[in-house]
Amino acid sequence: MRLHTGQSSYCKSFLKIGGLVSNRPAVRWSSRKAGEVTAKFSNGRTLVLETGRHARMADGAIVATMGQTSVLVSAISKPSSVPQSFLPLTVDYRQKYAAAGRIPSNYLKREMGPSDHEILTSRVIDRSVRPMFPSGFMDETQLTCNLLAVDGVYSPDVVSINAASAALAVSSIPWRGPVGAVRMGFCDDEMLVNPTRKEMQHSELDLVVASGPKKTVVMLEGSCNNMLLPKVQSAIKFGVKECQSVVEAIKKLAEAFGKPKNSFEQHVIPPEIVDAVQCACSERITAVFRDFSLDKQERDLAVATIRNEVLTVLHEQYPEGRAHVEMAFQALSKKIFRDLVLQTGIRCDGRSCSDLRPIRCSSDVFPALHGSSVFERGQTQVQCTVAYDSLHDNSPLNPLLQATGGAKDRNFLLHYSFPSFATNELGRSGPISRREIGHGALAEKALRPLLPVNLPLTVLLSATVLESNGSSSMGTVCGGSMALYDAGVKLTAPAAGVAMGVITDTDDSGNIKDFKILTDLLGIEDYLGDMDFKIAGTRTGITALQADVKLPGLPLSIIMNALLNSTGPRVQIIKLMNKEISEPREEKDTWPVVVTIEVPISRRAKLIGPGGSTLRKLQAQTGVEIWWEDSDRITMFAPNRLAYEEARETLDSLVDDREPSLEFGAIYSAQITEVKQTGVMVQLYDNMTPVLLHNSQLDMRRVSDFLARHEGE
């Protein structure tokens, strides 16, 4: 690890300017030094973190470089203007075409709104740093991540996570980091640390691991090619170990160039209010969480009723303490909920920690569609449909996504939507939310490795959440697998997903004394618990995983146990799905038809028509799509068999080049289609292209003389 210090001439001259007004301590202005550290990984690759030379007015700014890929991350925090009940953290990752040496290809030639890849990268950064903020810190905080340069070798997402961690570490923002992140690959029985884009093309694993100071797991995000559990566990352990080099480098950087951390006001609830709330409703809340007959809405309504009654009763006693009463009620509800699980091992719906909710599923729900299914687990219900289209309609690849590693095959698309009625809420229809993009991407990762290698069609899997009480993305994996089977897609194996959670008991130092791992999370268990670990795969392996941790990191032992505990429930879900549909359907009248047809050279002009009018008319009338593969072959995509049969009949008549065998010297009757000065145009059989029979081959009377005698008739 190397350390470099320095101070730019611009900074020195800026410090001489008088009359500068700032509400920050003067030490921040006088201690601005520039420097860098280098983190070295076990395979010799390095990550350089630099501070003090760019964006110096930000609370913290870092330029992180791996290879020739560089990212600038700045951190800003301001006291919130309104009271907050959560940390208002915003992460905005943007990558410009100029970073890849390209010009935007849209009409305006300007950068447009964030792409899905940028949104997903922003979410990964957020999930990696959010758990490390101290409890009670509610200032508005923003991380702005700008891609400065990309070399097409290293993906900038992991570089951005490390840059964000370092920016918070050197800033004045309260933070309990640092966090380090690496990407893990697996190829030829070898673990790859921060593999290149070329190496990733042959990798069975794409796993991003974020780890804290004590080899704790803070965030996991990855996809696997149906990888066995022991290999996935080894990759996580290897990644956590490699992250420590980044953690140590950031510590060095913060010690040398970090700013003093700001203090913040902790919202302390007066003890008398805590006692009053506990006396008023502790037993009633416990009774609600022990009533296993209540569903989600009934339980939420019962808790809300108790809350409103407590607020009303204690308002007379504490007229100015409404906010404190609400905070005390929330804290008490959370404590009772968690204590019941830890002490009894029984959850609020009566299940043990390892039980699944009741599962119901059906396929071919809408026979008119190419494929459809409904998967229901408890009060989570997901409807999935499959639509086929031709590969010819695929949009061109984005050159920037190719350079940054965000490009993927567009022959499989998964659209996930979460309407407001799924949770009995009012809402407006609008652009797809970041949450929907993230959940859809996770479900797509889980199913993509199981698809056939060369899909002849573009497949769109649409998932709509009709009811939600936790784990709707994993319900999408289950329902999507069934819908693909119903559409005849030959998956290598059916897939299912389950969400694992954990509830912990910690001492005053934050060390975990006791914990319970939960299978198949409810929404309230996700909200009041300490982890949401989604794991998807087949009977034999894992295809996707995503871990969100709410504590400042979890020990590896808990993560390993959660992975192990997910295998049995996943197999159990697949067995239930197989009772409904266990193999891809072989035939369905509504499926599209794709055929390639030979076109004789002599028939191309007739098929195309003047200016392409014949082909356009055929496509408009039948709904098929036709394009040229090469000079003598066309491919036709028909949305269903009826459209195919109608279009094929017309096509056959246009491209039919069969000629009857004619005997030399025989006499045939011919139809005269046109009379010319040089002879006549004749047809010997139907669909024959008229040919000229020259005057010299006709009777002794010339056609021109015949026309002259009968002119005007």
XYZ file of C-alpha atoms in Angstrom:
713
model
C 0.000 0.000 0.000
C 1.452 3.355 -1.003
C 0.561 6.771 0.368
C 1.079 10.084 -1.439
C 0.420 13.595 -0.141
C 0.373 16.956 -1.838
C -1.540 20.213 -2.261
C -2.548 21.857 -5.522
C -1.529 25.445 -6.361
C -5.180 26.328 -6.963
C -6.077 25.196 -3.452
C -3.255 27.267 -1.959
C -4.343 30.396 -3.804
C -7.979 29.791 -2.889
C -7.119 29.679 0.794
C -5.685 33.200 0.537
C -9.010 34.696 -0.542
C -10.477 36.743 2.281
C -14.020 37.199 3.364
C -14.962 33.553 2.838
C -18.151 32.692 4.725
C -18.727 29.131 5.914
C -20.674 27.510 8.714
C -18.185 24.648 8.847
C -15.173 24.485 11.146
C -12.153 26.304 9.770
C -10.011 23.214 10.203
C -11.699 21.692 7.154
C -10.405 24.433 4.908
C -6.890 24.482 6.295
C -6.402 20.710 6.319
C -7.197 19.974 2.696
C -4.467 17.611 1.593
C -4.395 15.402 -1.448
C -3.301 11.817 -1.442
C -3.986 8.305 -2.593
C -3.770 4.717 -1.434
C -3.588 1.474 -3.365
C -5.382 -1.726 -2.424
C -3.787 -4.846 -3.855
C -5.714 -8.065 -4.347
C -4.378 -11.615 -4.196
C -4.157 -11.898 -7.989
C -2.017 -8.763 -8.279
C -4.757 -6.432 -9.518
C -5.001 -3.065 -7.807
C -7.533 -0.419 -6.880
C -6.310 3.183 -6.472
C -8.300 5.565 -4.241
C -7.473 9.270 -4.541
C -8.798 12.222 -2.554
C -8.170 15.956 -2.273
C -7.756 16.769 -5.970
C -11.343 16.775 -7.241
C -14.691 18.104 -5.947
C -13.049 19.619 -2.879
C -16.145 21.569 -1.789
C -18.003 18.294 -1.159
C -17.997 16.805 2.333
C -15.993 13.949 0.848
C -14.880 13.028 -2.674
C -12.930 10.106 -4.074
C -11.666 9.127 -7.504
C -11.333 5.335 -7.681
C -9.412 3.698 -10.519
C -9.056 0.071 -11.546
C -7.152 -0.480 -14.749
C -8.176 2.573 -16.747
C -11.733 2.700 -15.420
C -12.226 5.706 -13.123
C -15.227 6.822 -11.070
C -15.720 10.033 -9.087
C -17.976 9.773 -6.022
C -18.861 12.799 -3.893
C -20.712 12.732 -0.568
C -22.861 15.588 0.747
C -24.989 15.739 3.899
C -27.276 18.477 5.255
C -29.626 18.559 8.241
C -33.134 17.599 7.199
C -35.658 20.420 7.063
C -38.446 18.138 8.318
C -38.398 15.328 10.892
C -37.506 11.967 9.377
C -38.286 8.438 10.525
C -35.619 6.908 8.264
C -32.289 7.843 6.719
C -32.998 9.937 3.565
C -30.038 8.600 1.577
C -29.940 9.205 -2.178
C -27.462 7.465 -4.478
C -27.264 8.654 -8.062
C -24.936 6.760 -10.396
C -24.587 8.120 -13.938
C -22.386 7.058 -16.817
C -21.925 9.355 -19.788
C -21.174 8.336 -23.345
C -18.079 10.531 -23.265
C -16.577 8.209 -20.639
C -16.483 5.497 -23.303
C -15.351 7.851 -26.063
C -18.767 7.874 -27.717
C -21.449 10.427 -28.603
C -25.086 9.859 -27.552
C -27.013 8.262 -30.399
C -30.382 9.889 -29.685
C -31.848 12.723 -31.742
C -30.772 15.454 -29.289
C -27.234 14.032 -28.963
C -27.462 14.559 -25.210
C -27.502 12.327 -22.136
C -31.021 11.176 -21.312
C -32.605 9.749 -18.160
C -30.935 6.980 -16.161
C -30.872 3.554 -17.781
C -31.814 0.326 -16.002
C -28.117 -0.455 -15.583
C -27.501 2.899 -13.876
C -30.486 2.403 -11.564
C -29.362 -1.106 -10.618
C -25.832 0.151 -9.909
C -27.256 2.943 -7.725
C -29.230 0.360 -5.739
C -26.169 -1.848 -5.211
C -24.169 1.120 -3.894
C -27.041 2.163 -1.596
C -27.418 -1.338 -0.152
C -23.657 -1.539 0.485
C -23.278 1.676 2.481
C -26.678 2.239 4.134
C -26.245 -0.354 6.954
C -23.095 1.412 8.166
C -24.737 4.718 9.101
C -25.159 5.148 12.860
C -28.569 4.601 14.378
C -30.450 7.874 14.788
C -28.629 9.722 11.992
C -31.396 11.244 9.858
C -29.648 14.000 7.882
C -30.314 14.200 4.158
C -27.341 12.504 2.496
C -26.482 12.256 -1.173
C -23.880 10.217 -3.017
C -23.244 11.321 -6.595
C -21.306 8.834 -8.722
C -19.941 9.918 -12.095
C -18.178 7.557 -14.470
C -15.111 9.472 -15.693
C -13.529 6.874 -17.968
C -14.144 3.241 -18.837
C -11.647 0.931 -20.499
C -14.035 -1.900 -21.355
C -11.984 -4.262 -19.171
C -13.254 -3.699 -15.618
C -16.867 -3.057 -14.687
C -17.340 0.294 -12.900
C -20.018 -0.882 -10.435
C -17.608 -2.469 -7.927
C -15.223 0.474 -8.358
C -18.147 2.782 -7.502
C -19.020 0.876 -4.304
C -15.448 1.222 -3.052
C -15.324 4.877 -4.066
C -18.576 5.582 -2.197
C -17.242 3.818 0.896
C -14.018 5.831 0.776
C -15.867 9.122 0.167
C -17.964 8.590 3.295
C -14.905 7.498 5.277
C -12.885 10.665 4.514
C -15.920 12.959 4.808
C -17.298 14.691 7.861
C -20.489 12.614 7.634
C -21.020 10.225 10.575
C -20.395 6.697 9.322
C -19.288 3.388 10.838
C -17.488 2.002 7.790
C -15.484 1.387 5.810
C -16.867 -1.212 3.426
C -14.920 -3.017 0.720
C -16.365 -4.700 -2.362
C -15.104 -7.183 -4.950
C -16.581 -9.084 -7.868
C -16.088 -12.845 -7.834
C -16.066 -15.108 -10.869
C -15.517 -18.831 -11.315
C -13.986 -20.455 -14.381
C -12.080 -23.726 -14.900
C -12.379 -24.611 -11.191
C -10.666 -21.352 -10.228
C -12.004 -18.382 -8.283
C -11.498 -15.077 -10.087
C -11.158 -11.816 -8.142
C -12.373 -8.729 -10.007
C -12.347 -10.579 -13.355
C -12.116 -8.701 -16.644
C -15.039 -8.452 -19.025
C -13.441 -11.110 -21.243
C -13.019 -13.481 -18.285
C -16.635 -12.937 -17.271
C -17.831 -14.230 -20.649
C -16.699 -17.725 -19.609
C -17.493 -17.449 -15.890
C -20.161 -19.560 -14.198
C -20.511 -16.960 -11.440
C -21.056 -13.202 -11.248
C -21.108 -12.275 -7.553
C -20.564 -8.875 -5.921
C -19.564 -9.121 -2.255
C -19.462 -6.132 0.121
C -17.819 -6.704 3.494
C -17.196 -4.694 6.645
C -14.155 -4.385 8.902
C -14.490 -7.646 10.857
C -15.027 -9.914 7.842
C -18.752 -9.366 8.109
C -21.121 -9.553 5.145
C -22.877 -6.281 4.335
C -24.311 -6.970 0.857
C -24.478 -9.763 -1.720
C -25.683 -9.558 -5.310
C -25.072 -12.242 -7.880
C -26.108 -14.745 -10.494
C -24.794 -18.276 -11.060
C -25.009 -20.884 -13.779
C -26.934 -23.309 -11.539
C -23.880 -23.567 -9.269
C -23.650 -26.038 -6.412
C -24.085 -24.651 -2.909
C -20.530 -25.441 -1.646
C -18.992 -23.464 -4.527
C -21.238 -20.469 -3.825
C -20.303 -20.574 -0.144
C -16.597 -20.745 -1.050
C -16.976 -17.756 -3.367
C -18.601 -15.668 -0.613
C -15.861 -16.567 1.885
C -13.149 -15.826 -0.685
C -14.797 -12.491 -1.539
C -15.066 -11.416 2.098
C -11.370 -12.149 2.575
C -10.419 -10.124 -0.527
C -12.572 -7.194 0.628
C -10.337 -6.706 3.663
C -7.528 -5.259 1.532
C -9.910 -2.494 0.408
C -11.139 -1.956 3.982
C -7.576 -1.525 5.261
C -6.684 0.835 2.417
C -9.695 3.058 3.141
C -8.816 3.104 6.838
C -5.331 4.345 5.941
C -6.781 6.996 3.667
C -9.256 8.205 6.313
C -6.572 8.373 8.988
C -4.280 10.470 6.794
C -6.762 12.694 4.951
C -10.145 12.289 6.647
C -12.114 15.175 8.119
C -13.396 15.225 11.705
C -16.822 13.626 11.896
C -19.806 15.874 12.537
C -21.894 15.316 15.603
C -25.628 14.801 15.256
C -28.540 15.045 17.629
C -29.846 11.709 18.830
C -33.587 11.647 19.351
C -33.845 10.387 22.925
C -37.299 9.414 24.108
C -38.000 10.561 27.671
C -38.040 7.527 30.010
C -41.418 8.486 31.452
C -43.002 8.318 27.967
C -41.376 4.945 27.323
C -42.816 3.603 30.591
C -46.237 5.098 29.915
C -46.455 3.548 26.440
C -45.302 0.175 27.756
C -47.904 0.163 30.517
C -50.642 1.250 28.142
C -50.245 -1.296 25.354
C -47.535 -3.905 25.926
C -49.964 -6.742 26.665
C -52.306 -5.786 23.832
C -49.498 -5.734 21.250
C -48.282 -9.112 22.485
C -51.801 -10.518 22.114
C -51.990 -9.297 18.507
C -48.668 -10.916 17.565
C -49.757 -14.161 19.242
C -53.094 -14.299 17.428
C -52.156 -16.651 14.578
C -55.567 -16.337 12.917
C -54.927 -12.766 11.766
C -53.846 -12.098 8.207
C -51.721 -9.134 7.097
C -54.505 -6.547 6.875
C -56.177 -7.650 10.098
C -52.877 -7.596 11.997
C -51.934 -4.170 10.622
C -55.384 -2.825 11.500
C -55.204 -4.202 15.045
C -51.781 -2.635 15.662
C -52.904 0.682 14.124
C -55.984 0.712 16.365
C -53.855 0.229 19.486
C -51.474 2.951 18.312
C -54.281 5.489 17.775
C -55.803 4.716 21.165
C -52.438 5.132 22.919
C -51.855 8.456 21.156
C -55.270 9.656 22.257
C -54.881 8.532 25.871
C -51.365 9.925 26.323
C -52.051 13.189 24.491
C -53.618 14.712 27.612
C -50.649 13.673 29.739
C -47.965 14.646 27.173
C -49.539 17.266 24.876
C -46.162 18.216 23.344
C -44.833 14.682 23.104
C -46.856 13.148 20.279
C -43.737 12.436 18.191
C -42.025 10.790 21.172
C -45.100 8.663 21.869
C -45.131 7.447 18.265
C -41.421 6.623 18.403
C -41.871 4.779 21.704
C -44.785 2.790 20.281
C -42.787 1.773 17.198
C -39.804 0.735 19.310
C -41.988 -1.269 21.688
C -43.823 -3.047 18.839
C -40.518 -3.987 17.240
C -39.065 -5.277 20.508
C -42.126 -7.402 21.337
C -42.240 -8.867 17.825
C -38.565 -9.810 17.867
C -38.576 -11.131 21.443
C -41.494 -13.464 20.704
C -39.599 -15.042 17.805
C -36.327 -15.313 19.732
C -37.913 -16.745 22.881
C -40.544 -19.082 21.432
C -39.369 -19.801 17.881
C -42.963 -19.223 16.722
C -43.771 -16.458 14.279
C -46.765 -14.120 14.175
C -48.649 -16.376 11.709
C -48.072 -19.526 13.776
C -45.286 -21.010 11.660
C -42.006 -22.266 13.030
C -38.809 -20.619 11.800
C -38.352 -23.159 8.992
C -41.935 -23.512 7.714
C -43.233 -22.346 4.340
C -46.557 -20.635 3.852
C -49.342 -22.549 2.021
C -48.671 -22.652 -1.720
C -51.176 -22.760 -4.591
C -50.259 -22.574 -8.255
C -51.863 -23.014 -11.669
C -50.754 -22.893 -15.303
C -52.435 -22.173 -18.667
C -54.645 -19.670 -16.878
C -55.297 -17.736 -20.102
C -55.400 -20.214 -23.019
C -55.245 -17.435 -25.622
C -51.735 -16.472 -24.486
C -48.485 -18.197 -25.377
C -47.995 -19.105 -21.711
C -49.439 -18.096 -18.340
C -49.440 -19.006 -14.656
C -50.448 -17.796 -11.203
C -48.285 -18.536 -8.176
C -49.628 -17.893 -4.689
C -47.696 -18.274 -1.447
C -49.615 -17.142 1.604
C -50.847 -13.647 0.795
C -48.316 -13.105 -1.983
C -49.806 -13.708 -5.418
C -48.017 -13.223 -8.748
C -49.477 -13.584 -12.230
C -47.022 -14.336 -15.052
C -47.568 -14.326 -18.816
C -45.246 -15.155 -21.727
C -45.283 -13.446 -25.126
C -43.149 -14.445 -28.114
C -41.795 -12.147 -30.782
C -39.244 -12.404 -33.550
C -35.543 -11.890 -32.972
C -35.667 -9.464 -35.901
C -37.255 -6.841 -33.616
C -34.366 -6.793 -31.126
C -33.111 -3.293 -30.444
C -29.458 -2.547 -31.273
C -26.944 -2.878 -28.458
C -26.003 0.246 -26.566
C -22.246 0.855 -27.074
C -21.919 2.391 -23.607
C -23.490 -0.664 -21.959
C -21.134 -2.875 -23.943
C -18.137 -0.952 -22.606
C -19.345 -0.943 -18.989
C -20.466 -4.567 -18.891
C -24.179 -3.773 -18.611
C -25.181 -5.259 -21.981
C -26.993 -8.588 -22.095
C -28.773 -10.747 -24.629
C -32.108 -9.170 -25.429
C -33.828 -12.397 -26.486
C -35.210 -12.771 -22.946
C -36.954 -9.916 -21.144
C -38.648 -9.889 -17.750
C -40.973 -7.035 -16.845
C -42.006 -6.859 -13.190
C -44.794 -4.570 -12.031
C -46.053 -3.885 -8.523
C -49.360 -1.961 -8.633
C -50.546 -0.158 -5.525
C -53.636 -2.359 -5.112
C -51.339 -5.280 -4.255
C -51.002 -3.808 -0.753
C -54.435 -2.131 -0.590
C -53.022 1.331 -1.193
C -53.948 4.243 -3.432
C -51.486 5.141 -6.145
C -51.030 6.541 -9.618
C -49.852 4.707 -12.677
C -46.582 6.139 -13.856
C -43.042 5.292 -14.873
C -41.586 2.071 -13.566
C -40.069 2.530 -10.112
C -36.521 1.711 -9.056
C -37.875 -1.023 -6.830
C -39.688 -2.661 -9.733
C -36.561 -2.503 -11.881
C -34.494 -4.088 -9.108
C -36.933 -6.911 -8.355
C -37.427 -7.660 -12.041
C -33.664 -7.800 -12.614
C -33.242 -10.284 -9.756
C -35.962 -12.590 -11.122
C -34.438 -12.336 -14.601
C -31.030 -13.343 -13.221
C -32.635 -16.389 -11.596
C -34.253 -17.654 -14.815
C -31.781 -16.620 -17.532
C -29.148 -19.341 -16.830
C -31.815 -22.029 -17.354
C -32.895 -20.916 -20.837
C -31.912 -22.802 -24.009
C -28.633 -21.580 -25.493
C -30.041 -20.406 -28.831
C -33.607 -19.225 -28.424
C -35.202 -18.873 -31.875
C -37.577 -16.202 -30.542
C -37.585 -13.202 -28.259
C -39.366 -14.122 -25.017
C -41.103 -11.525 -22.845
C -42.080 -12.693 -19.362
C -44.446 -10.221 -17.699
C -44.992 -10.557 -13.942
C -47.704 -8.616 -12.130
C -47.945 -8.758 -8.346
C -51.629 -9.063 -7.464
C -51.121 -9.414 -3.693
C -48.005 -8.832 -1.642
C -47.018 -9.889 1.841
C -43.309 -10.428 1.310
C -41.007 -12.021 -1.250
C -42.854 -11.066 -4.439
C -39.630 -11.261 -6.475
C -39.153 -14.887 -5.451
C -42.805 -15.516 -6.295
C -41.999 -14.116 -9.741
C -39.240 -16.716 -10.131
C -41.668 -19.538 -9.273
C -44.524 -18.233 -11.417
C -42.144 -17.319 -14.243
C -40.701 -20.829 -14.358
C -44.205 -22.300 -14.659
C -45.270 -19.782 -17.334
C -42.169 -20.571 -19.411
C -42.964 -24.288 -19.160
C -46.538 -23.527 -20.227
C -45.139 -21.642 -23.239
C -42.996 -24.606 -24.240
C -39.628 -23.071 -23.334
C -37.283 -25.968 -22.628
C -35.642 -24.844 -19.392
C -32.798 -27.042 -18.178
C -34.701 -27.378 -14.876
C -37.600 -25.681 -13.055
C -36.601 -22.861 -10.696
C -37.980 -21.539 -7.416
C -36.975 -18.891 -4.927
C -37.347 -18.253 -1.219
C -36.536 -15.294 1.022
C -34.527 -16.004 4.178
C -34.298 -13.635 7.144
C -32.730 -13.347 10.554
C -33.663 -11.798 13.881
C -30.783 -11.166 16.271
C -30.236 -10.243 19.888
C -27.168 -8.079 20.496
C -25.355 -6.758 23.546
C -24.439 -3.126 24.207
C -21.332 -3.477 22.029
C -23.310 -4.764 19.053
C -22.099 -8.354 19.351
C -24.730 -10.965 18.448
C -25.745 -13.104 21.441
C -28.597 -15.034 19.857
C -30.328 -15.287 16.499
C -33.100 -17.075 14.653
C -33.015 -17.720 10.891
C -36.450 -17.406 9.259
C -37.630 -19.152 6.089
C -40.113 -17.561 3.656
C -40.289 -14.048 5.068
C -43.481 -12.121 5.681
C -43.549 -8.410 4.929
C -43.544 -7.516 8.642
C -40.583 -9.854 9.247
C -38.644 -8.098 6.513
C -39.533 -4.701 8.021
C -38.719 -5.567 11.645
C -35.949 -8.102 11.007
C -32.231 -7.754 10.314
C -31.811 -9.381 6.902
C -33.620 -10.074 3.637
C -31.707 -12.807 1.805
C -33.354 -13.903 -1.451
C -32.049 -17.186 -2.899
C -33.276 -18.719 -6.167
C -32.266 -21.874 -7.972
C -33.139 -25.429 -8.978
C -33.151 -28.684 -7.040
C -29.390 -28.998 -7.444
C -27.947 -25.502 -7.596
C -28.278 -21.745 -7.188
C -28.976 -19.317 -10.034
C -29.355 -15.972 -8.211
C -28.996 -14.458 -4.755
C -29.401 -11.061 -3.148
C -28.734 -10.180 0.488
C -29.754 -6.925 2.176
C -28.455 -6.509 5.718
C -29.761 -3.917 8.184
C -27.042 -4.390 10.788
C -23.464 -3.139 10.263
C -22.635 -6.533 8.793
C -23.495 -10.133 9.672
C -21.022 -12.922 10.506
C -20.239 -15.397 7.766
C -21.678 -18.209 9.880
C -25.204 -16.744 9.685
C -24.951 -16.258 5.919
C -23.722 -19.826 5.432
C -26.540 -21.235 7.591
C -29.141 -19.198 5.698
C -27.852 -20.556 2.371
C -27.931 -24.100 3.703
C -31.421 -23.708 5.192
C -32.828 -22.456 1.868
C -32.158 -25.708 -0.021
C -34.928 -27.832 1.514
C -37.718 -25.254 1.108
C -36.651 -24.591 -2.493
C -36.890 -28.289 -3.347
C -40.258 -28.494 -1.590
C -41.625 -25.587 -3.658
C -40.425 -27.172 -6.917
C -42.213 -30.429 -6.022
C -45.476 -28.518 -5.569
C -44.950 -26.688 -8.871
C -44.263 -29.969 -10.667
C -47.662 -31.285 -9.595
C -49.188 -28.548 -11.760
C -46.732 -28.654 -14.682
C -43.534 -30.697 -14.681
C -42.365 -30.479 -18.314
C -42.516 -27.940 -21.150
C -45.661 -28.228 -23.244
C -45.099 -29.759 -26.667
C -47.787 -27.960 -28.630
C -50.266 -25.122 -28.363
C -52.458 -23.580 -31.048
C -51.596 -20.065 -29.945
C -47.835 -20.446 -30.304
C -46.053 -18.490 -33.040
C -44.546 -20.144 -36.104
C -41.138 -19.303 -37.550
C -40.171 -20.751 -40.926
C -37.526 -20.097 -43.554
C -38.639 -20.260 -47.185
C -36.535 -20.596 -50.336
C -37.339 -17.988 -52.991
C -36.264 -18.751 -56.588
C -34.432 -15.875 -58.176
C -37.030 -15.687 -60.917
C -39.795 -15.075 -58.330
C -38.155 -12.409 -56.154
C -39.550 -9.484 -58.131
C -43.067 -10.883 -57.963
C -42.785 -11.526 -54.212
C -41.528 -8.052 -53.426
C -43.816 -6.172 -55.790
C -43.411 -2.558 -56.935
C -41.526 -0.747 -54.165
C -42.101 -3.656 -51.772
C -45.886 -3.227 -51.907
C -46.688 -6.938 -52.174
C -44.731 -7.871 -49.033
C -46.109 -4.929 -47.042
C -49.664 -5.798 -48.030
C -49.185 -9.436 -47.037
C -47.803 -8.460 -43.600
C -50.592 -5.944 -42.992
C -53.364 -8.391 -43.916
C -52.102 -11.438 -42.002
C -50.095 -9.909 -39.120
C -46.939 -11.841 -39.975
C -43.442 -10.413 -40.173
C -41.151 -11.232 -43.098
C -37.514 -10.340 -43.628
C -34.733 -11.440 -45.958
C -32.060 -13.733 -44.521
C -29.988 -13.581 -47.703
C -30.515 -13.223 -51.453
C -32.688 -16.337 -51.874
C -34.207 -17.008 -48.427
C -36.857 -15.248 -46.377
C -37.889 -15.868 -42.756
C -41.502 -15.511 -41.712
C -42.687 -15.000 -38.127
C -46.397 -15.632 -37.580
C -47.981 -14.863 -34.175
C -50.105 -18.024 -34.358
C -50.824 -20.962 -36.632
C -53.926 -19.435 -38.246
C -51.937 -16.401 -39.351
C -49.192 -18.692 -40.601
C -51.510 -20.813 -42.719
C -53.140 -17.745 -44.279
C -49.813 -16.109 -45.091
C -48.188 -19.331 -46.285
C -50.946 -19.919 -48.823
C -50.316 -16.511 -50.357
C -46.554 -16.920 -50.203
C -46.634 -20.282 -51.925
C -48.590 -18.837 -54.808
C -46.068 -16.002 -55.141
C -42.883 -18.041 -54.942
C -44.140 -21.192 -56.691
C -41.745 -21.767 -59.622
C -42.981 -25.147 -60.682
C -43.381 -25.491 -64.495
C -45.251 -28.299 -66.275
C -43.139 -30.501 -68.477
C -43.707 -29.626 -72.161
C -43.044 -32.111 -74.998
C -40.919 -30.862 -77.856
C -42.871 -30.708 -81.101
C -46.286 -31.071 -79.463
C -49.149 -28.683 -80.215
C -50.560 -26.602 -77.294
C -53.273 -24.036 -76.919
C -51.953 -20.688 -75.691
C -53.633 -17.617 -74.288
C -52.683 -14.346 -75.949
C -52.278 -11.722 -73.217
C -50.971 -8.831 -75.314
C -50.478 -7.945 -78.963
C -47.323 -6.043 -79.898
C -45.846 -4.746 -83.155
C -43.144 -7.408 -82.970
C -45.394 -10.318 -82.067
C -47.745 -11.540 -79.318
C -47.312 -12.253 -75.593
C -48.621 -15.716 -74.740
C -49.134 -17.965 -71.702
C -49.047 -21.748 -72.030
C -50.283 -22.415 -68.445
C -51.575 -20.551 -65.392
C -49.126 -18.372 -63.447
C -46.658 -18.533 -66.340
C -44.830 -15.293 -67.017
C -45.980 -14.183 -70.512
C -43.389 -14.654 -73.268
C -43.061 -13.074 -76.680
C -43.927 -15.160 -79.727
C -42.168 -13.287 -82.549
C -43.895 -12.405 -85.791
C -41.530 -14.679 -87.659
C -42.963 -17.650 -85.789
C -46.580 -16.815 -86.648
C -48.788 -17.424 -89.688
C -47.959 -15.864 -93.046
C -50.288 -12.959 -92.323
C -48.358 -10.395 -90.320
C -49.824 -9.035 -87.155
C -49.063 -5.498 -88.231
C -51.196 -5.958 -91.361
C -53.996 -7.394 -89.237
C -53.867 -4.404 -86.917
C -53.879 -1.992 -89.864
C -56.960 -3.574 -91.402
C -58.850 -3.594 -88.101
C -57.712 -0.217 -86.779
C -60.463 1.533 -84.865
C -62.365 -1.648 -84.009
